[in-house]
Amino acid sequence: MAIDITALYNVSSGAIKEAAKAAPTTKADTYTDTSFNNFLDTAIDNINTTNSYLSDAENEEIKWALGETENTHDLSIALQKASTALQYTVVIRDKLLEAYKEIMQMQI
């Protein structure tokens, strides 16, 4: 459904009318919902991955502390993966909160 923007701005230019006719007819709400759902799914997957890395690191620590393994290499790899994933998640959270605060400060 094309919107006649010439009526909104009281403009009678032929180019404006042609641009309005050529405008996409898809609903913006559908696009927004789809992109937000994709973003939310990605965020949830990243959080689950971070939780998995933290759990793996904790399991490696327990195995090492109980003497079930003497391989400190696996322990250090698991700890580094968990640390990096957690740092990444915290940075993303901070950026999202910063963007949210900026949006909330906008005046309409």
Short mmCIF file of N, CA and C in Angstrom, two decimals, residues 1-107:
data_model
loop_
_atom_site.label_atom_id
_atom_site.label_comp_id
_atom_site.label_asym_id
_atom_site.label_seq_id
_atom_site.Cartn_x
_atom_site.Cartn_y
_atom_site.Cartn_z
N MET A 1 0.84 -1.15 0.00
CA MET A 1 0.00 0.00 0.00
C MET A 1 0.90 1.23 0.00
N ALA A 2 0.86 2.01 -1.06
CA ALA A 2 1.67 3.20 -1.17
C ALA A 2 0.96 4.38 -0.50
N ILE A 3 1.72 5.17 0.17
CA ILE A 3 1.19 6.36 0.83
C ILE A 3 1.46 7.56 -0.06
N ASP A 4 0.46 8.37 -0.25
CA ASP A 4 0.61 9.57 -1.07
C ASP A 4 1.23 10.66 -0.21
N ILE A 5 2.58 10.79 -0.26
CA ILE A 5 3.26 11.76 0.59
C ILE A 5 3.06 13.19 0.11
N THR A 6 2.55 13.36 -1.11
CA THR A 6 2.30 14.72 -1.59
C THR A 6 1.21 15.39 -0.78
N ALA A 7 0.24 14.61 -0.30
CA ALA A 7 -0.83 15.18 0.51
C ALA A 7 -0.31 15.60 1.88
N LEU A 8 0.68 14.89 2.38
CA LEU A 8 1.20 15.21 3.71
C LEU A 8 2.02 16.50 3.71
N TYR A 9 2.75 16.72 2.68
CA TYR A 9 3.64 17.88 2.64
C TYR A 9 3.16 18.98 1.70
N ASN A 10 1.99 18.78 1.11
CA ASN A 10 1.41 19.76 0.21
C ASN A 10 2.38 20.08 -0.93
N VAL A 11 2.96 19.03 -1.48
CA VAL A 11 3.91 19.15 -2.58
C VAL A 11 3.25 18.52 -3.80
N SER A 12 3.39 19.16 -4.95
CA SER A 12 2.73 18.62 -6.14
C SER A 12 3.74 18.18 -7.20
N SER A 13 4.95 17.88 -6.81
CA SER A 13 5.97 17.48 -7.75
C SER A 13 5.67 16.11 -8.33
N GLY A 14 5.89 15.95 -9.62
CA GLY A 14 5.69 14.66 -10.27
C GLY A 14 6.67 13.62 -9.77
N ALA A 15 7.90 14.03 -9.45
CA ALA A 15 8.90 13.10 -8.94
C ALA A 15 8.48 12.53 -7.60
N ILE A 16 7.87 13.35 -6.75
CA ILE A 16 7.40 12.90 -5.44
C ILE A 16 6.30 11.86 -5.63
N LYS A 17 5.37 12.13 -6.55
CA LYS A 17 4.28 11.19 -6.79
C LYS A 17 4.81 9.85 -7.31
N GLU A 18 5.79 9.89 -8.20
CA GLU A 18 6.37 8.67 -8.74
C GLU A 18 7.11 7.89 -7.66
N ALA A 19 7.80 8.60 -6.78
CA ALA A 19 8.52 7.93 -5.69
C ALA A 19 7.55 7.26 -4.74
N ALA A 20 6.42 7.91 -4.50
CA ALA A 20 5.41 7.32 -3.61
C ALA A 20 4.81 6.08 -4.24
N LYS A 21 4.60 6.08 -5.55
CA LYS A 21 4.05 4.91 -6.23
C LYS A 21 5.05 3.76 -6.25
N ALA A 22 6.34 4.08 -6.31
CA ALA A 22 7.37 3.06 -6.38
C ALA A 22 7.79 2.55 -5.01
N ALA A 23 7.23 3.13 -3.96
CA ALA A 23 7.61 2.73 -2.60
C ALA A 23 7.22 1.28 -2.36
N PRO A 24 8.01 0.55 -1.57
CA PRO A 24 7.69 -0.85 -1.29
C PRO A 24 6.35 -0.96 -0.57
N THR A 25 5.65 -2.04 -0.84
CA THR A 25 4.32 -2.22 -0.26
C THR A 25 4.31 -3.19 0.91
N THR A 26 5.47 -3.63 1.38
CA THR A 26 5.53 -4.55 2.52
C THR A 26 5.30 -3.78 3.80
N LYS A 27 4.80 -4.47 4.78
CA LYS A 27 4.53 -3.84 6.06
C LYS A 27 5.84 -3.68 6.83
N ALA A 28 6.03 -2.53 7.42
CA ALA A 28 7.24 -2.29 8.21
C ALA A 28 7.21 -3.12 9.48
N ASP A 29 6.01 -3.37 10.04
CA ASP A 29 5.90 -4.14 11.28
C ASP A 29 6.42 -5.56 11.09
N THR A 30 6.11 -6.18 9.97
CA THR A 30 6.57 -7.54 9.71
C THR A 30 8.08 -7.58 9.64
N TYR A 31 8.68 -6.62 8.95
CA TYR A 31 10.14 -6.55 8.85
C TYR A 31 10.75 -6.35 10.22
N THR A 32 10.19 -5.44 11.00
CA THR A 32 10.73 -5.14 12.32
C THR A 32 10.63 -6.35 13.23
N ASP A 33 9.48 -7.02 13.21
CA ASP A 33 9.30 -8.20 14.06
C ASP A 33 10.28 -9.29 13.68
N THR A 34 10.48 -9.51 12.39
CA THR A 34 11.39 -10.55 11.93
C THR A 34 12.82 -10.24 12.33
N SER A 35 13.26 -9.00 12.11
CA SER A 35 14.64 -8.67 12.45
C SER A 35 14.85 -8.67 13.96
N PHE A 36 13.84 -8.25 14.72
CA PHE A 36 13.99 -8.28 16.17
C PHE A 36 14.03 -9.73 16.66
N ASN A 37 13.20 -10.59 16.08
CA ASN A 37 13.23 -12.00 16.48
C ASN A 37 14.57 -12.64 16.16
N ASN A 38 15.13 -12.32 15.00
CA ASN A 38 16.45 -12.85 14.65
C ASN A 38 17.50 -12.36 15.63
N PHE A 39 17.44 -11.08 15.97
CA PHE A 39 18.39 -10.50 16.92
C PHE A 39 18.25 -11.17 18.29
N LEU A 40 17.01 -11.35 18.73
CA LEU A 40 16.77 -11.96 20.03
C LEU A 40 17.25 -13.41 20.05
N ASP A 41 16.99 -14.17 18.98
CA ASP A 41 17.45 -15.55 18.91
C ASP A 41 18.98 -15.63 18.95
N THR A 42 19.64 -14.72 18.25
CA THR A 42 21.10 -14.70 18.26
C THR A 42 21.63 -14.37 19.64
N ALA A 43 21.00 -13.41 20.31
CA ALA A 43 21.44 -13.04 21.66
C ALA A 43 21.27 -14.21 22.62
N ILE A 44 20.16 -14.92 22.53
CA ILE A 44 19.91 -16.06 23.41
C ILE A 44 20.92 -17.17 23.13
N ASP A 45 21.22 -17.41 21.85
CA ASP A 45 22.24 -18.42 21.50
C ASP A 45 23.60 -18.05 22.07
N ASN A 46 23.97 -16.77 22.00
CA ASN A 46 25.26 -16.33 22.55
C ASN A 46 25.31 -16.51 24.06
N ILE A 47 24.21 -16.23 24.74
CA ILE A 47 24.18 -16.40 26.19
C ILE A 47 24.28 -17.88 26.55
N ASN A 48 23.59 -18.73 25.80
CA ASN A 48 23.68 -20.17 26.04
C ASN A 48 25.09 -20.69 25.80
N THR A 49 25.75 -20.19 24.78
CA THR A 49 27.14 -20.58 24.51
C THR A 49 28.05 -20.16 25.65
N THR A 50 27.87 -18.94 26.13
CA THR A 50 28.67 -18.44 27.26
C THR A 50 28.44 -19.31 28.49
N ASN A 51 27.19 -19.65 28.76
CA ASN A 51 26.89 -20.52 29.91
C ASN A 51 27.54 -21.89 29.75
N SER A 52 27.54 -22.39 28.53
CA SER A 52 28.18 -23.68 28.27
C SER A 52 29.68 -23.63 28.55
N TYR A 53 30.34 -22.57 28.09
CA TYR A 53 31.78 -22.41 28.34
C TYR A 53 32.07 -22.28 29.83
N LEU A 54 31.23 -21.54 30.54
CA LEU A 54 31.43 -21.39 31.99
C LEU A 54 31.25 -22.73 32.70
N SER A 55 30.27 -23.50 32.27
CA SER A 55 30.04 -24.81 32.86
C SER A 55 31.21 -25.76 32.59
N ASP A 56 31.70 -25.74 31.35
CA ASP A 56 32.85 -26.58 31.00
C ASP A 56 34.07 -26.21 31.84
N ALA A 57 34.29 -24.92 32.03
CA ALA A 57 35.44 -24.48 32.83
C ALA A 57 35.29 -24.94 34.28
N GLU A 58 34.08 -24.84 34.81
CA GLU A 58 33.84 -25.28 36.19
C GLU A 58 34.06 -26.79 36.33
N ASN A 59 33.60 -27.54 35.34
CA ASN A 59 33.80 -29.00 35.36
C ASN A 59 35.28 -29.36 35.30
N GLU A 60 36.05 -28.65 34.47
CA GLU A 60 37.49 -28.90 34.39
C GLU A 60 38.18 -28.55 35.71
N GLU A 61 37.74 -27.46 36.35
CA GLU A 61 38.32 -27.09 37.65
C GLU A 61 38.05 -28.17 38.69
N ILE A 62 36.83 -28.69 38.68
CA ILE A 62 36.48 -29.74 39.65
C ILE A 62 37.29 -31.01 39.40
N LYS A 63 37.41 -31.39 38.14
CA LYS A 63 38.21 -32.58 37.81
C LYS A 63 39.66 -32.40 38.26
N TRP A 64 40.21 -31.23 38.03
CA TRP A 64 41.60 -30.98 38.40
C TRP A 64 41.76 -30.95 39.92
N ALA A 65 40.79 -30.32 40.62
CA ALA A 65 40.86 -30.23 42.08
C ALA A 65 40.71 -31.59 42.74
N LEU A 66 39.92 -32.48 42.14
CA LEU A 66 39.73 -33.81 42.71
C LEU A 66 40.83 -34.78 42.31
N GLY A 67 41.72 -34.35 41.44
CA GLY A 67 42.83 -35.19 41.02
C GLY A 67 42.44 -36.18 39.93
N GLU A 68 41.29 -35.99 39.32
CA GLU A 68 40.85 -36.89 38.25
C GLU A 68 41.65 -36.67 36.98
N THR A 69 42.27 -35.52 36.86
CA THR A 69 43.10 -35.23 35.70
C THR A 69 44.30 -34.40 36.13
N GLU A 70 45.39 -34.59 35.44
CA GLU A 70 46.58 -33.79 35.71
C GLU A 70 46.87 -32.87 34.53
N ASN A 71 45.97 -32.85 33.57
CA ASN A 71 46.15 -32.07 32.36
C ASN A 71 45.72 -30.62 32.60
N THR A 72 46.68 -29.77 32.88
CA THR A 72 46.37 -28.36 33.11
C THR A 72 46.10 -27.61 31.80
N HIS A 73 46.51 -28.23 30.70
CA HIS A 73 46.29 -27.61 29.39
C HIS A 73 44.79 -27.48 29.10
N ASP A 74 44.03 -28.56 29.32
CA ASP A 74 42.58 -28.51 29.11
C ASP A 74 41.92 -27.53 30.06
N LEU A 75 42.41 -27.48 31.29
CA LEU A 75 41.88 -26.54 32.28
C LEU A 75 42.10 -25.11 31.84
N SER A 76 43.30 -24.79 31.40
CA SER A 76 43.59 -23.41 31.00
C SER A 76 42.82 -23.01 29.75
N ILE A 77 42.64 -23.95 28.82
CA ILE A 77 41.85 -23.65 27.61
C ILE A 77 40.40 -23.38 27.99
N ALA A 78 39.82 -24.22 28.85
CA ALA A 78 38.43 -24.04 29.27
C ALA A 78 38.24 -22.72 30.00
N LEU A 79 39.21 -22.38 30.86
CA LEU A 79 39.12 -21.11 31.60
C LEU A 79 39.23 -19.91 30.67
N GLN A 80 40.10 -19.99 29.69
CA GLN A 80 40.27 -18.88 28.74
C GLN A 80 39.03 -18.71 27.86
N LYS A 81 38.46 -19.83 27.40
CA LYS A 81 37.23 -19.75 26.60
C LYS A 81 36.11 -19.10 27.41
N ALA A 82 35.95 -19.53 28.65
CA ALA A 82 34.90 -18.98 29.51
C ALA A 82 35.12 -17.50 29.77
N SER A 83 36.36 -17.13 30.03
CA SER A 83 36.68 -15.74 30.30
C SER A 83 36.40 -14.85 29.09
N THR A 84 36.83 -15.29 27.93
CA THR A 84 36.62 -14.52 26.71
C THR A 84 35.14 -14.39 26.38
N ALA A 85 34.40 -15.49 26.49
CA ALA A 85 32.96 -15.46 26.20
C ALA A 85 32.23 -14.55 27.18
N LEU A 86 32.60 -14.59 28.45
CA LEU A 86 31.96 -13.74 29.44
C LEU A 86 32.28 -12.26 29.20
N GLN A 87 33.52 -11.96 28.86
CA GLN A 87 33.89 -10.58 28.56
C GLN A 87 33.10 -10.07 27.35
N TYR A 88 32.98 -10.88 26.32
CA TYR A 88 32.22 -10.51 25.12
C TYR A 88 30.75 -10.25 25.47
N THR A 89 30.17 -11.14 26.28
CA THR A 89 28.77 -10.99 26.66
C THR A 89 28.56 -9.71 27.47
N VAL A 90 29.47 -9.41 28.37
CA VAL A 90 29.35 -8.19 29.18
C VAL A 90 29.47 -6.94 28.30
N VAL A 91 30.37 -6.96 27.34
CA VAL A 91 30.52 -5.80 26.44
C VAL A 91 29.26 -5.59 25.62
N ILE A 92 28.69 -6.67 25.11
CA ILE A 92 27.45 -6.57 24.33
C ILE A 92 26.32 -6.03 25.21
N ARG A 93 26.22 -6.55 26.42
CA ARG A 93 25.19 -6.05 27.35
C ARG A 93 25.36 -4.57 27.62
N ASP A 94 26.59 -4.14 27.86
CA ASP A 94 26.84 -2.73 28.12
C ASP A 94 26.47 -1.86 26.93
N LYS A 95 26.80 -2.31 25.73
CA LYS A 95 26.46 -1.54 24.52
C LYS A 95 24.94 -1.46 24.33
N LEU A 96 24.24 -2.57 24.61
CA LEU A 96 22.78 -2.55 24.49
C LEU A 96 22.15 -1.61 25.50
N LEU A 97 22.67 -1.62 26.72
CA LEU A 97 22.14 -0.71 27.74
C LEU A 97 22.42 0.74 27.37
N GLU A 98 23.59 0.99 26.83
CA GLU A 98 23.95 2.34 26.39
C GLU A 98 23.01 2.80 25.28
N ALA A 99 22.73 1.92 24.32
CA ALA A 99 21.83 2.26 23.22
C ALA A 99 20.41 2.49 23.75
N TYR A 100 19.97 1.66 24.69
CA TYR A 100 18.65 1.81 25.28
C TYR A 100 18.52 3.16 25.99
N LYS A 101 19.54 3.51 26.78
CA LYS A 101 19.50 4.80 27.49
C LYS A 101 19.47 5.96 26.51
N GLU A 102 20.21 5.85 25.43
CA GLU A 102 20.23 6.91 24.41
C GLU A 102 18.86 7.04 23.74
N ILE A 103 18.24 5.91 23.45
CA ILE A 103 16.90 5.94 22.84
C ILE A 103 15.89 6.55 23.81
N MET A 104 16.00 6.21 25.09
CA MET A 104 15.06 6.74 26.08
C MET A 104 15.22 8.25 26.28
N GLN A 105 16.40 8.78 25.98
CA GLN A 105 16.62 10.22 26.13
C GLN A 105 16.19 11.02 24.91
N MET A 106 15.84 10.32 23.83
CA MET A 106 15.40 11.03 22.64
C MET A 106 14.05 11.67 22.87
N GLN A 107 13.92 12.87 22.35
CA GLN A 107 12.63 13.54 22.46
C GLN A 107 11.88 13.41 21.15
#
